Amino acid sequence: MPRNQFQRMVFAFLTVVVTVHAYVFYSLYVVNGNTLMEITGADSVLHAINAQGGVYMFGCMLPIWAVVLVEFAFAYTLEILLGSPLSFKMASRMFDPRKNHPMIFETVIISCTVLIMCPTMSFIAAWLYYPYYAGFNLLTLLANWLKLICFNFPFAFFSQVFFIQPLVRFAFRKLFAKDIKARNTDKEQERPQDEQEVIADVFRRMDEIQEGLAHERRQRKRLAEKVDTNKR
């Protein structure tokens, strides 16, 4: 998994690309799809968006691709500067990667990322999609922010755990297959630099422990056989 800044940026890029497209689909089709069709009288969400001239953002109508680009810029910046580093620190305070199962630690990191990114991106979305044509009210903004969190948080958690992160990790392994293979064959044990290397290091330690236990069982078995032989 990511071992340097470039790979971390690529990993974040893949994550944000999939996440932003998933969120735009979720927001337009799942949350607001029926409302859009009722307002425009269209027979599909896409026709409804075209009928109203795009998606409402910044107090005007923008095409879907522009909405995706705007949300991508905010999400990628926050993921690099805030989400990724803080989620690992939070997970490390709650769990010890040397003692807990790697899958548990990885799931905690994903949960912490959702805990950070969902309220933050929902707050930004509350500003982006605020109905400025009706005037501005701070209480309305806060209410919209809380509503977005309620809508987005369940989708964010389950999509990241069961779909987005497995897909991103699969794509990342394909992109950096040579580097990952070379690292796995390297005998030098370097100190982990991020959450992915911590998880990989835990797996290596688990394999070493299992090999040690198997060796110890073989030694006990041989010792028991010798004792039985001497008694005879």
PDB file of C-alpha atoms in Angstrom, residues 33-204:
ATOM      1  CA  GLY A  33     -34.521  12.506  -7.560  1.00  0.00           C
ATOM      2  CA  ASN A  34     -38.263  12.366  -6.927  1.00  0.00           C
ATOM      3  CA  THR A  35     -38.394  16.056  -6.011  1.00  0.00           C
ATOM      4  CA  LEU A  36     -36.628  17.050  -9.218  1.00  0.00           C
ATOM      5  CA  MET A  37     -39.004  14.977 -11.332  1.00  0.00           C
ATOM      6  CA  GLU A  38     -42.072  16.399  -9.548  1.00  0.00           C
ATOM      7  CA  ILE A  39     -40.916  19.987 -10.008  1.00  0.00           C
ATOM      8  CA  THR A  40     -40.093  19.653 -13.716  1.00  0.00           C
ATOM      9  CA  GLY A  41     -42.625  16.968 -14.648  1.00  0.00           C
ATOM     10  CA  ALA A  42     -39.840  14.928 -16.288  1.00  0.00           C
ATOM     11  CA  ASP A  43     -39.908  11.141 -16.483  1.00  0.00           C
ATOM     12  CA  SER A  44     -36.321  10.698 -15.290  1.00  0.00           C
ATOM     13  CA  VAL A  45     -33.848  12.472 -13.042  1.00  0.00           C
ATOM     14  CA  LEU A  46     -31.459  13.219 -15.902  1.00  0.00           C
ATOM     15  CA  HIS A  47     -34.267  14.771 -17.959  1.00  0.00           C
ATOM     16  CA  ALA A  48     -35.319  16.779 -14.906  1.00  0.00           C
ATOM     17  CA  ILE A  49     -31.789  18.140 -14.472  1.00  0.00           C
ATOM     18  CA  ASN A  50     -31.615  19.084 -18.156  1.00  0.00           C
ATOM     19  CA  ALA A  51     -35.063  20.678 -18.000  1.00  0.00           C
ATOM     20  CA  GLN A  52     -34.077  23.010 -15.179  1.00  0.00           C
ATOM     21  CA  GLY A  53     -30.770  23.863 -16.825  1.00  0.00           C
ATOM     22  CA  GLY A  54     -28.402  21.917 -14.590  1.00  0.00           C
ATOM     23  CA  VAL A  55     -27.787  21.470 -10.866  1.00  0.00           C
ATOM     24  CA  TYR A  56     -28.255  24.338  -8.424  1.00  0.00           C
ATOM     25  CA  MET A  57     -24.917  25.423  -6.922  1.00  0.00           C
ATOM     26  CA  PHE A  58     -23.411  28.800  -5.949  1.00  0.00           C
ATOM     27  CA  GLY A  59     -26.824  30.369  -6.525  1.00  0.00           C
ATOM     28  CA  CYS A  60     -26.924  29.373 -10.211  1.00  0.00           C
ATOM     29  CA  MET A  61     -27.395  26.314 -12.410  1.00  0.00           C
ATOM     30  CA  LEU A  62     -24.280  24.350 -13.312  1.00  0.00           C
ATOM     31  CA  PRO A  63     -23.835  21.211 -15.450  1.00  0.00           C
ATOM     32  CA  ILE A  64     -23.236  17.941 -13.634  1.00  0.00           C
ATOM     33  CA  TRP A  65     -19.579  17.770 -14.698  1.00  0.00           C
ATOM     34  CA  ALA A  66     -18.959  21.193 -13.118  1.00  0.00           C
ATOM     35  CA  VAL A  67     -20.570  20.028  -9.868  1.00  0.00           C
ATOM     36  CA  VAL A  68     -18.328  16.949  -9.858  1.00  0.00           C
ATOM     37  CA  LEU A  69     -15.206  19.084 -10.405  1.00  0.00           C
ATOM     38  CA  VAL A  70     -16.101  21.516  -7.612  1.00  0.00           C
ATOM     39  CA  GLU A  71     -16.802  18.765  -5.100  1.00  0.00           C
ATOM     40  CA  PHE A  72     -13.675  16.891  -6.178  1.00  0.00           C
ATOM     41  CA  ALA A  73     -11.488  19.954  -5.549  1.00  0.00           C
ATOM     42  CA  PHE A  74     -12.844  20.398  -2.016  1.00  0.00           C
ATOM     43  CA  ALA A  75     -12.841  16.677  -1.162  1.00  0.00           C
ATOM     44  CA  TYR A  76      -9.326  15.993  -2.456  1.00  0.00           C
ATOM     45  CA  THR A  77      -7.854  18.970  -0.620  1.00  0.00           C
ATOM     46  CA  LEU A  78      -9.527  17.979   2.640  1.00  0.00           C
ATOM     47  CA  GLU A  79      -8.547  14.319   2.259  1.00  0.00           C
ATOM     48  CA  ILE A  80      -4.864  15.180   1.799  1.00  0.00           C
ATOM     49  CA  LEU A  81      -4.642  17.856   4.493  1.00  0.00           C
ATOM     50  CA  LEU A  82      -7.163  16.650   7.059  1.00  0.00           C
ATOM     51  CA  GLY A  83      -8.890  13.319   6.528  1.00  0.00           C
ATOM     52  CA  SER A  84      -5.982  10.945   5.929  1.00  0.00           C
ATOM     53  CA  PRO A  85      -3.511  12.146   8.609  1.00  0.00           C
ATOM     54  CA  LEU A  86      -6.082  12.747  11.347  1.00  0.00           C
ATOM     55  CA  SER A  87      -7.921   9.465  10.818  1.00  0.00           C
ATOM     56  CA  PHE A  88      -4.718   7.484  11.409  1.00  0.00           C
ATOM     57  CA  LYS A  89      -3.906   9.457  14.557  1.00  0.00           C
ATOM     58  CA  MET A  90      -7.425   8.954  15.922  1.00  0.00           C
ATOM     59  CA  ALA A  91      -7.353   5.217  15.180  1.00  0.00           C
ATOM     60  CA  SER A  92      -3.921   4.847  16.806  1.00  0.00           C
ATOM     61  CA  ARG A  93      -5.220   6.424  20.012  1.00  0.00           C
ATOM     62  CA  MET A  94      -8.103   3.954  20.256  1.00  0.00           C
ATOM     63  CA  PHE A  95      -6.371   0.789  19.036  1.00  0.00           C
ATOM     64  CA  ASP A  96      -2.842  -0.547  18.973  1.00  0.00           C
ATOM     65  CA  PRO A  97      -2.032  -1.926  15.496  1.00  0.00           C
ATOM     66  CA  ARG A  98       0.533  -4.247  17.066  1.00  0.00           C
ATOM     67  CA  LYS A  99      -2.078  -5.958  19.248  1.00  0.00           C
ATOM     68  CA  ASN A 100      -5.400  -5.647  17.409  1.00  0.00           C
ATOM     69  CA  HIS A 101      -6.400  -7.565  14.307  1.00  0.00           C
ATOM     70  CA  PRO A 102      -5.420  -5.693  11.101  1.00  0.00           C
ATOM     71  CA  MET A 103      -8.976  -5.779   9.768  1.00  0.00           C
ATOM     72  CA  ILE A 104     -10.246  -4.103  12.940  1.00  0.00           C
ATOM     73  CA  PHE A 105      -7.603  -1.405  12.747  1.00  0.00           C
ATOM     74  CA  GLU A 106      -8.290  -0.774   9.054  1.00  0.00           C
ATOM     75  CA  THR A 107     -12.028  -0.531   9.695  1.00  0.00           C
ATOM     76  CA  VAL A 108     -11.400   1.957  12.504  1.00  0.00           C
ATOM     77  CA  ILE A 109      -9.316   4.107  10.146  1.00  0.00           C
ATOM     78  CA  ILE A 110     -12.136   4.114   7.583  1.00  0.00           C
ATOM     79  CA  SER A 111     -14.649   4.970  10.314  1.00  0.00           C
ATOM     80  CA  CYS A 112     -12.495   7.848  11.549  1.00  0.00           C
ATOM     81  CA  THR A 113     -12.130   9.138   7.988  1.00  0.00           C
ATOM     82  CA  VAL A 114     -15.910   9.119   7.584  1.00  0.00           C
ATOM     83  CA  LEU A 115     -16.267  10.799  10.979  1.00  0.00           C
ATOM     84  CA  ILE A 116     -14.006  13.635   9.806  1.00  0.00           C
ATOM     85  CA  MET A 117     -14.924  13.984   6.147  1.00  0.00           C
ATOM     86  CA  CYS A 118     -18.699  13.554   6.311  1.00  0.00           C
ATOM     87  CA  PRO A 119     -19.462  16.545   8.598  1.00  0.00           C
ATOM     88  CA  THR A 120     -16.786  18.651   6.882  1.00  0.00           C
ATOM     89  CA  MET A 121     -17.983  18.010   3.333  1.00  0.00           C
ATOM     90  CA  SER A 122     -21.603  18.327   4.447  1.00  0.00           C
ATOM     91  CA  PHE A 123     -20.797  21.759   5.874  1.00  0.00           C
ATOM     92  CA  ILE A 124     -19.214  22.807   2.588  1.00  0.00           C
ATOM     93  CA  ALA A 125     -22.205  21.398   0.683  1.00  0.00           C
ATOM     94  CA  ALA A 126     -24.551  23.386   2.924  1.00  0.00           C
ATOM     95  CA  TRP A 127     -22.847  26.546   1.606  1.00  0.00           C
ATOM     96  CA  LEU A 128     -22.643  25.344  -1.992  1.00  0.00           C
ATOM     97  CA  TYR A 129     -26.294  24.317  -2.265  1.00  0.00           C
ATOM     98  CA  TYR A 130     -27.803  26.949   0.012  1.00  0.00           C
ATOM     99  CA  PRO A 131     -30.955  28.562  -1.514  1.00  0.00           C
ATOM    100  CA  TYR A 132     -29.514  32.063  -1.799  1.00  0.00           C
ATOM    101  CA  TYR A 133     -32.482  33.176  -3.904  1.00  0.00           C
ATOM    102  CA  ALA A 134     -34.583  33.146  -0.706  1.00  0.00           C
ATOM    103  CA  GLY A 135     -32.080  35.217   1.288  1.00  0.00           C
ATOM    104  CA  PHE A 136     -29.463  34.048   3.760  1.00  0.00           C
ATOM    105  CA  ASN A 137     -30.129  32.878   7.306  1.00  0.00           C
ATOM    106  CA  LEU A 138     -27.503  31.307   9.560  1.00  0.00           C
ATOM    107  CA  LEU A 139     -30.020  29.049  11.309  1.00  0.00           C
ATOM    108  CA  THR A 140     -31.217  27.745   7.954  1.00  0.00           C
ATOM    109  CA  LEU A 141     -27.608  27.022   6.996  1.00  0.00           C
ATOM    110  CA  LEU A 142     -27.005  25.065  10.215  1.00  0.00           C
ATOM    111  CA  ALA A 143     -30.280  23.169   9.791  1.00  0.00           C
ATOM    112  CA  ASN A 144     -29.326  22.239   6.230  1.00  0.00           C
ATOM    113  CA  TRP A 145     -25.910  21.140   7.469  1.00  0.00           C
ATOM    114  CA  LEU A 146     -27.423  18.794  10.078  1.00  0.00           C
ATOM    115  CA  LYS A 147     -29.867  17.440   7.494  1.00  0.00           C
ATOM    116  CA  LEU A 148     -27.030  16.681   5.086  1.00  0.00           C
ATOM    117  CA  ILE A 149     -25.088  14.887   7.820  1.00  0.00           C
ATOM    118  CA  CYS A 150     -28.124  12.712   8.587  1.00  0.00           C
ATOM    119  CA  PHE A 151     -28.520  11.862   4.897  1.00  0.00           C
ATOM    120  CA  ASN A 152     -24.844  11.363   4.111  1.00  0.00           C
ATOM    121  CA  PHE A 153     -23.401   9.625   7.168  1.00  0.00           C
ATOM    122  CA  PRO A 154     -25.015   6.154   6.728  1.00  0.00           C
ATOM    123  CA  PHE A 155     -24.245   6.158   3.009  1.00  0.00           C
ATOM    124  CA  ALA A 156     -20.670   7.328   3.634  1.00  0.00           C
ATOM    125  CA  PHE A 157     -19.910   4.635   6.194  1.00  0.00           C
ATOM    126  CA  PHE A 158     -21.361   1.621   4.411  1.00  0.00           C
ATOM    127  CA  SER A 159     -20.166   2.638   0.946  1.00  0.00           C
ATOM    128  CA  GLN A 160     -16.599   3.220   2.175  1.00  0.00           C
ATOM    129  CA  VAL A 161     -16.388  -0.018   4.154  1.00  0.00           C
ATOM    130  CA  PHE A 162     -18.052  -2.387   1.686  1.00  0.00           C
ATOM    131  CA  PHE A 163     -17.514  -0.826  -1.747  1.00  0.00           C
ATOM    132  CA  ILE A 164     -15.259   2.182  -2.209  1.00  0.00           C
ATOM    133  CA  GLN A 165     -12.224   1.198  -0.127  1.00  0.00           C
ATOM    134  CA  PRO A 166     -12.086  -2.413  -1.420  1.00  0.00           C
ATOM    135  CA  LEU A 167     -12.346  -1.100  -4.993  1.00  0.00           C
ATOM    136  CA  VAL A 168      -9.671   1.557  -4.443  1.00  0.00           C
ATOM    137  CA  ARG A 169      -7.286  -0.913  -2.821  1.00  0.00           C
ATOM    138  CA  PHE A 170      -7.753  -3.326  -5.711  1.00  0.00           C
ATOM    139  CA  ALA A 171      -7.030  -0.584  -8.258  1.00  0.00           C
ATOM    140  CA  PHE A 172      -4.030   0.632  -6.247  1.00  0.00           C
ATOM    141  CA  ARG A 173      -2.524  -2.854  -6.098  1.00  0.00           C
ATOM    142  CA  LYS A 174      -2.836  -3.132  -9.875  1.00  0.00           C
ATOM    143  CA  LEU A 175      -1.221   0.272 -10.487  1.00  0.00           C
ATOM    144  CA  PHE A 176       1.734  -0.334  -8.169  1.00  0.00           C
ATOM    145  CA  ALA A 177       2.026  -4.111  -8.512  1.00  0.00           C
ATOM    146  CA  LYS A 178       5.777  -4.051  -9.206  1.00  0.00           C
ATOM    147  CA  ASP A 179       6.542  -1.780  -6.283  1.00  0.00           C
ATOM    148  CA  ILE A 180       4.404  -3.823  -3.898  1.00  0.00           C
ATOM    149  CA  LYS A 181       6.036  -7.053  -5.053  1.00  0.00           C
ATOM    150  CA  ALA A 182       9.508  -5.595  -4.607  1.00  0.00           C
ATOM    151  CA  ARG A 183       8.633  -4.360  -1.133  1.00  0.00           C
ATOM    152  CA  ASN A 184       7.226  -7.718  -0.094  1.00  0.00           C
ATOM    153  CA  THR A 185      10.413  -9.478  -1.166  1.00  0.00           C
ATOM    154  CA  ASP A 186      12.635  -6.992   0.618  1.00  0.00           C
ATOM    155  CA  LYS A 187      14.069  -8.541   3.773  1.00  0.00           C
ATOM    156  CA  GLU A 188      14.735  -5.241   5.489  1.00  0.00           C
ATOM    157  CA  GLN A 189      12.088  -4.343   8.024  1.00  0.00           C
ATOM    158  CA  GLU A 190      11.470  -0.626   7.773  1.00  0.00           C
ATOM    159  CA  ARG A 191       9.486   1.343  10.294  1.00  0.00           C
ATOM    160  CA  PRO A 192       5.873   1.895   9.101  1.00  0.00           C
ATOM    161  CA  GLN A 193       5.150   5.407   7.844  1.00  0.00           C
ATOM    162  CA  ASP A 194       1.360   5.380   7.517  1.00  0.00           C
ATOM    163  CA  GLU A 195      -1.697   3.281   8.290  1.00  0.00           C
ATOM    164  CA  GLN A 196      -1.268   0.990   5.289  1.00  0.00           C
ATOM    165  CA  GLU A 197       2.301   0.086   6.184  1.00  0.00           C
ATOM    166  CA  VAL A 198       1.266  -0.425   9.807  1.00  0.00           C
ATOM    167  CA  ILE A 199      -1.328  -2.951   8.671  1.00  0.00           C
ATOM    168  CA  ALA A 200       1.190  -4.707   6.438  1.00  0.00           C
ATOM    169  CA  ASP A 201       3.669  -4.785   9.330  1.00  0.00           C
ATOM    170  CA  VAL A 202       1.039  -6.358  11.581  1.00  0.00           C
ATOM    171  CA  PHE A 203       0.431  -9.091   9.010  1.00  0.00           C
ATOM    172  CA  ARG A 204       4.156  -9.832   8.877  1.00  0.00           C
TER     173      ARG A 204
END
